[in-house]
Amino acid sequence: MNPYFCVMPFFGAELSSNSNKITPCCLLKNNSNIDEIRQKMLDHQQPVECSVCWNLEQKNIKSDRQYKNEAFDFYLNKDIKSIEEDCKKGLYSEQIIKIYTSNLCNSTCVTCDSYSSSAWSSLKGIKEKKSIISISALAQLDYSNIKMLSFVGGEPLYEKINFDILNYLIKAGNTNCFISIVTNGSVKLNPDQLNILKKFQNLNICLSIDGIGKRFEYIRYPLKWDLLLKNIELFKSLNINLSVSYTISNLNLLYYSETIDWFNKQNLPYNHNIVKYPLHFSINSLPKEFKSLLSIEAKHLLRKHLPQDDAQFVFFVKELGLQDNLKNISIKDYMPEMYDLIQKNI
Ligand code: SF4
């Protein structure tokens, strides 16, 4: 098997509300030459532009490349070798679609900003426009041919246009399409919306959970853990497949093992979404002494300590202070262990 083949440069298309630009994969560096990446993959070479995936695979952590290859192979009902052969013959088209419909959101997550979340704009009192995907970009899609469609936000379940898009798929008779909705799991859906979701046989709700209990509430303020738990029960009762997108930053790395334990206990498959930017939220931006207190599993995610990590930790602490002031909360009440370590290390 070709260890460098990925379906995304061939079948992927990601539409963004901010630019309406189409890129095959958001993990690729900006201005990547897609034709070159495709050719390298077909020549069994490792494109440097895909470093996000190679770094994870090197650590024996499943990458997006592996997830996407597996899923596409499954939904196309074709093995990956045959898919690769088709690509060599130029037989590929946009069938794995990801849509950032808008930045409408109900949360002010610590690692997010007003550009990506309307709730952050409101909190900061900024009159930033809600950015919405262009209708012409949506009209270009061939709804009958899509095999996998993912919605990301903002908060996709909060954005009504996403339910319109699901209705386009229903009209095109494509309810077999694999649907993935990346959500904070904190929206109360109405009966009509639930009826639309129920029409899709291959629906996956991917919950953004980066900590449990109070940790979740701090990272994704002002969301409530109890509502998330209720929605998890509701989705389970509707036989909807659930998974977790686990965003890991320097803020929650301390709680890595307890969070993974909880996912395992809940039988929730999860991926690792490791924060690299902004740098002050990178998992590496912690003092050396602090890192020595992390669990073995959490340490495994870190690279070698660099002097810039200490400098970025200072920015991190300042940023948390600013955010706590704006939200009128204190990390001490949500993540007391983290608070104590911050106090000892500043
Ligand atoms: S970054 Fe990963 S998922 Fe994206 S095209 Fe490269 S290998 Fe595929």
Coordinates of C-alpha atoms and ligand atoms in Angstrom, one line a residue:
M1 CA 0.0 0.0 0.0
N2 CA 1.2 3.5 -0.8
P3 CA 1.8 5.1 2.6
Y4 CA 1.7 8.6 1.2
F5 CA -1.6 8.4 -0.8
C6 CA -4.4 10.6 0.5
V7 CA -7.8 11.0 -1.1
M8 CA -8.1 14.7 -0.1
P9 CA -6.1 16.4 -2.9
F10 CA -8.1 14.5 -5.4
F11 CA -11.6 14.4 -4.0
G12 CA -11.6 17.1 -1.4
A13 CA -13.2 20.6 -1.6
E14 CA -13.5 22.9 1.3
L15 CA -15.7 26.0 1.0
S16 CA -15.2 28.8 3.4
S17 CA -17.6 31.6 4.4
N18 CA -14.7 34.0 4.8
S19 CA -13.1 33.7 1.4
N20 CA -15.3 31.4 -0.6
K21 CA -12.0 29.9 -1.7
I22 CA -12.0 26.2 -2.5
T23 CA -9.1 24.2 -1.1
P24 CA -8.9 20.4 -1.1
C25 CA -7.8 20.2 2.5
C26 CA -7.6 22.9 5.2
L27 CA -4.5 21.2 6.7
L28 CA -2.4 22.0 3.7
K29 CA -0.2 25.1 3.9
N30 CA -1.5 28.2 2.1
N31 CA -0.7 28.4 -1.6
S32 CA 0.3 24.8 -1.8
N33 CA 0.6 23.5 -5.4
I34 CA -2.1 20.9 -5.4
D35 CA -1.0 19.3 -8.8
E36 CA 2.5 18.8 -7.4
I37 CA 1.1 17.3 -4.2
R38 CA -1.0 14.9 -6.2
Q39 CA 1.9 13.8 -8.4
K40 CA 4.2 13.3 -5.4
M41 CA 1.6 11.1 -3.7
L42 CA 1.1 9.0 -6.9
D43 CA 4.9 8.7 -7.1
H44 CA 5.1 7.3 -3.5
Q45 CA 6.7 10.5 -2.2
Q46 CA 5.9 12.3 1.0
P47 CA 4.7 15.9 0.2
V48 CA 6.2 18.2 2.8
E49 CA 3.0 20.3 2.7
C50 CA 1.2 17.5 4.6
S51 CA 3.4 17.7 7.6
V52 CA 0.4 17.8 10.0
C53 CA -0.5 14.3 9.0
W54 CA 3.1 12.9 8.9
N55 CA 3.8 14.3 12.4
L56 CA 0.8 12.5 13.9
E57 CA 1.5 9.2 12.0
Q58 CA 5.1 9.3 13.2
K59 CA 3.8 9.3 16.8
N60 CA 1.4 6.4 16.0
I61 CA -1.6 8.8 16.2
K62 CA -4.2 8.4 13.5
S63 CA -4.0 11.3 11.0
D64 CA -6.7 12.9 8.9
R65 CA -5.2 11.2 5.9
Q66 CA -5.9 7.8 7.5
Y67 CA -9.4 8.7 8.6
K68 CA -10.3 10.2 5.2
N69 CA -8.8 7.3 3.3
E70 CA -10.7 4.7 5.4
A71 CA -14.0 6.6 5.3
F72 CA -13.9 7.3 1.5
D73 CA -12.9 3.7 0.8
F74 CA -15.9 2.6 2.8
Y75 CA -18.5 5.0 1.4
L76 CA -17.3 4.5 -2.2
N77 CA -17.3 0.8 -1.6
K78 CA -14.0 0.5 -3.4
D79 CA -10.6 -0.4 -1.9
I80 CA -8.0 2.4 -1.6
K81 CA -5.7 0.8 -4.1
S82 CA -8.4 1.0 -6.8
I83 CA -9.2 4.5 -5.8
E84 CA -5.5 5.4 -6.3
E85 CA -5.5 3.6 -9.7
D86 CA -8.5 5.8 -10.7
C87 CA -6.6 8.9 -9.6
K88 CA -3.7 7.9 -11.9
K89 CA -6.2 7.8 -14.8
G90 CA -7.5 11.2 -13.9
L91 CA -10.8 9.8 -12.7
Y92 CA -11.6 12.0 -9.7
S93 CA -14.0 14.8 -8.8
E94 CA -15.0 16.8 -5.8
Q95 CA -16.9 14.3 -3.6
I96 CA -15.6 15.0 -0.1
I97 CA -17.0 18.4 0.8
K98 CA -16.4 20.5 3.8
I99 CA -18.4 23.7 4.3
Y100 CA -17.7 26.5 6.7
T101 CA -21.2 28.0 6.2
S102 CA -20.8 31.0 8.5
N103 CA -19.2 32.2 11.7
L104 CA -22.5 32.3 13.6
C105 CA -21.8 30.8 17.0
N106 CA -23.1 30.6 20.5
S107 CA -19.7 30.2 22.2
T108 CA -16.6 32.2 23.0
C109 CA -14.0 29.4 23.1
V110 CA -10.7 30.3 24.6
T111 CA -8.7 29.5 21.4
C112 CA -11.2 31.1 19.0
D113 CA -11.7 34.8 18.0
S114 CA -14.2 37.3 16.7
Y115 CA -13.3 36.4 13.1
S116 CA -14.6 32.9 13.5
S117 CA -17.3 33.3 16.1
S118 CA -20.1 35.9 16.1
A119 CA -20.4 35.3 19.9
W120 CA -16.8 36.6 20.3
S121 CA -17.7 39.7 18.2
S122 CA -20.6 40.4 20.5
L123 CA -18.5 39.9 23.7
K124 CA -15.9 42.3 22.4
G125 CA -18.5 44.8 21.2
I126 CA -17.1 44.6 17.7
K127 CA -19.5 45.2 14.8
E128 CA -17.9 42.5 12.7
K129 CA -20.3 41.2 10.0
K130 CA -21.5 37.7 10.1
S131 CA -19.7 36.0 7.3
I132 CA -21.9 33.7 5.2
I133 CA -20.9 31.4 2.4
S134 CA -22.0 32.7 -1.0
I135 CA -25.1 31.1 -2.5
S136 CA -23.3 30.8 -5.9
A137 CA -20.6 28.6 -4.2
L138 CA -23.3 26.4 -2.8
A139 CA -25.1 26.3 -6.2
Q140 CA -21.9 24.9 -7.9
L141 CA -22.1 21.7 -5.8
D142 CA -23.3 18.5 -7.4
Y143 CA -25.5 17.3 -4.6
S144 CA -26.3 14.0 -6.1
N145 CA -22.6 13.1 -6.4
I146 CA -21.3 14.1 -3.0
K147 CA -20.1 11.1 -0.9
M148 CA -19.1 12.9 2.2
L149 CA -20.2 16.3 3.5
S150 CA -18.9 17.9 6.6
F151 CA -20.2 21.1 8.2
V152 CA -18.0 23.2 10.4
G153 CA -18.5 26.7 11.8
G154 CA -19.1 28.8 13.7
E155 CA -21.6 26.5 15.2
P156 CA -23.2 24.4 12.4
L157 CA -26.3 23.4 14.3
Y158 CA -27.0 27.1 15.0
E159 CA -26.8 28.0 11.3
K160 CA -30.1 27.5 9.5
I161 CA -28.5 27.5 6.0
N162 CA -27.0 24.1 6.9
F163 CA -30.4 22.6 7.2
D164 CA -31.2 24.1 3.7
I165 CA -28.1 22.3 2.4
L166 CA -29.3 19.1 3.9
N167 CA -32.7 19.7 2.2
Y168 CA -30.9 20.0 -1.1
L169 CA -29.3 16.6 -0.6
I170 CA -32.7 15.2 0.3
K171 CA -34.2 16.7 -2.9
A172 CA -31.3 15.1 -4.9
G173 CA -32.1 11.7 -3.4
N174 CA -28.7 11.6 -1.7
T175 CA -29.7 10.6 1.9
N176 CA -27.0 7.9 1.8
C177 CA -24.3 10.6 1.7
F178 CA -22.1 10.5 4.8
I179 CA -22.8 13.7 6.8
S180 CA -20.5 14.9 9.5
I181 CA -21.5 17.9 11.7
V182 CA -18.8 19.3 13.9
T183 CA -20.7 20.8 16.8
N184 CA -20.2 22.0 20.3
G185 CA -23.3 19.9 21.1
S186 CA -24.9 22.8 22.9
V187 CA -27.8 23.8 20.6
K188 CA -31.4 22.8 21.4
L189 CA -32.7 21.5 18.1
N190 CA -36.4 21.9 17.1
P191 CA -38.5 19.0 15.9
D192 CA -38.2 20.0 12.2
Q193 CA -34.4 20.1 12.4
L194 CA -34.4 16.7 14.2
N195 CA -36.6 15.3 11.4
I196 CA -34.2 16.5 8.7
L197 CA -31.3 14.9 10.6
K198 CA -33.2 11.6 10.9
K199 CA -33.5 11.3 7.1
F200 CA -29.7 10.6 6.8
Q201 CA -28.6 7.0 7.3
N202 CA -24.9 7.9 7.6
L203 CA -24.9 10.8 9.9
N204 CA -22.0 11.5 12.3
I205 CA -22.2 14.2 14.9
C206 CA -18.7 15.1 15.8
L207 CA -18.7 16.8 19.2
S208 CA -16.0 19.4 20.1
I209 CA -15.1 18.4 23.6
D210 CA -11.8 19.5 25.0
G211 CA -12.3 18.8 28.7
I212 CA -15.0 17.4 31.0
G213 CA -17.3 19.2 33.4
K214 CA -16.1 22.6 34.5
R215 CA -13.1 22.3 32.2
F216 CA -15.5 22.1 29.2
E217 CA -17.4 25.1 30.5
Y218 CA -14.3 27.3 30.8
I219 CA -12.8 26.3 27.4
R220 CA -16.1 26.8 25.6
Y221 CA -17.7 29.6 27.8
P222 CA -20.7 30.1 28.2
L223 CA -21.8 26.6 27.2
K224 CA -23.1 24.2 29.8
W225 CA -21.8 20.7 30.4
D226 CA -25.3 19.5 31.4
L227 CA -26.9 20.5 28.1
L228 CA -24.1 18.8 26.2
L229 CA -24.7 15.5 28.2
K230 CA -28.5 15.8 27.5
N231 CA -27.8 16.2 23.7
I232 CA -25.4 13.3 23.8
E233 CA -28.3 11.1 25.2
L234 CA -30.7 12.5 22.6
F235 CA -28.4 11.8 19.7
K236 CA -27.7 8.3 21.1
S237 CA -31.5 7.7 21.4
L238 CA -31.8 8.6 17.7
N239 CA -29.1 6.1 16.8
I240 CA -26.9 8.9 15.4
N241 CA -23.2 8.0 15.3
L242 CA -21.1 10.1 17.6
S243 CA -17.5 11.0 17.7
V244 CA -15.3 13.7 19.3
S245 CA -13.0 16.3 17.9
Y246 CA -10.5 16.8 20.8
T247 CA -8.7 20.2 20.5
I248 CA -5.6 20.1 22.6
S249 CA -3.8 23.2 23.6
N250 CA -1.5 24.2 26.5
L251 CA -4.7 25.1 28.4
N252 CA -6.0 21.5 28.6
L253 CA -2.9 19.3 28.2
L254 CA -2.8 18.9 32.0
Y255 CA -6.2 17.1 31.8
Y256 CA -5.3 14.9 28.8
S257 CA -5.5 11.5 30.5
E258 CA -8.7 12.2 32.4
T259 CA -10.3 13.5 29.1
I260 CA -9.2 10.4 27.1
D261 CA -10.5 8.1 29.9
W262 CA -13.9 9.8 29.8
F263 CA -14.1 9.4 25.9
N264 CA -13.3 5.7 26.3
K265 CA -15.8 5.2 29.1
Q266 CA -18.5 6.9 26.9
N267 CA -17.4 4.8 23.9
L268 CA -16.8 7.9 21.9
P269 CA -14.2 7.6 19.2
Y270 CA -12.0 10.8 19.1
N271 CA -9.3 12.4 17.1
H272 CA -6.5 14.7 18.1
N273 CA -6.8 18.3 16.9
I274 CA -3.5 19.8 18.1
V275 CA -3.3 23.6 18.4
K276 CA -0.3 25.1 16.7
Y277 CA -1.5 28.6 16.2
P278 CA -1.8 31.1 17.8
L279 CA 1.6 30.2 19.2
H280 CA 0.6 31.2 22.7
F281 CA -2.0 28.4 22.7
S282 CA 0.4 25.8 21.2
I283 CA 0.7 22.6 23.4
N284 CA 4.4 23.4 23.6
S285 CA 4.0 26.8 25.1
L286 CA 4.5 25.8 28.7
P287 CA 7.5 26.1 31.1
K288 CA 9.8 23.2 31.3
E289 CA 9.0 22.4 35.0
F290 CA 5.3 22.5 34.1
K291 CA 5.8 19.9 31.3
S292 CA 7.6 17.6 33.7
L293 CA 4.3 17.3 35.7
L294 CA 2.3 16.1 32.7
S295 CA 1.2 12.5 32.2
I296 CA 3.4 10.3 30.0
E297 CA 0.8 10.3 27.3
A298 CA 0.5 14.1 27.3
K299 CA 4.4 14.4 27.2
H300 CA 4.4 12.2 24.2
L301 CA 2.6 14.9 22.2
L302 CA 5.3 17.5 22.9
R303 CA 8.4 18.3 20.9
K304 CA 11.7 19.2 22.6
H305 CA 11.5 22.2 24.9
L306 CA 12.6 25.6 23.3
P307 CA 13.2 29.0 25.0
Q308 CA 10.4 30.4 23.0
D309 CA 8.0 28.1 24.9
D310 CA 8.6 30.1 28.1
A311 CA 8.1 33.4 26.3
Q312 CA 4.8 32.2 24.7
F313 CA 3.6 31.0 28.1
V314 CA 3.8 34.6 29.3
F315 CA 1.5 35.7 26.4
F316 CA -0.8 32.8 27.2
V317 CA -1.2 33.8 30.8
K318 CA -1.9 37.5 29.7
E319 CA -4.4 36.3 27.2
L320 CA -6.3 34.2 29.8
G321 CA -6.4 37.2 32.1
L322 CA -7.9 39.4 29.4
Q323 CA -10.5 36.8 28.4
D324 CA -11.4 36.2 32.1
N325 CA -12.0 39.9 32.5
L326 CA -14.2 40.1 29.4
K327 CA -16.2 37.1 30.5
N328 CA -16.3 38.1 34.1
I329 CA -15.1 34.7 35.2
S330 CA -11.9 33.2 36.7
I331 CA -10.0 30.1 35.6
K332 CA -9.6 29.4 39.3
D333 CA -13.2 28.3 39.5
Y334 CA -13.1 26.0 36.5
M335 CA -9.5 24.6 36.3
P336 CA -8.1 25.1 39.8
E337 CA -5.1 22.7 39.2
M338 CA -4.2 24.7 36.1
Y339 CA -4.6 27.9 38.0
D340 CA -2.2 26.7 40.7
L341 CA 0.4 25.7 38.2
I342 CA 0.1 29.0 36.4
Q343 CA 0.7 30.8 39.7
K344 CA 3.8 28.7 40.5
N345 CA 5.3 29.3 37.0
I346 CA 4.8 33.1 36.4
Ligands
SF4_1 S1 -2.6 17.4 5.0 FE1 -3.2 15.2 5.5 S2 -5.4 15.1 5.0 FE2 -4.6 17.0 4.0 S3 -4.0 16.4 1.9 FE3 -2.2 16.2 3.2 S4 -2.2 14.0 3.9 FE4 -4.3 14.5 3.2

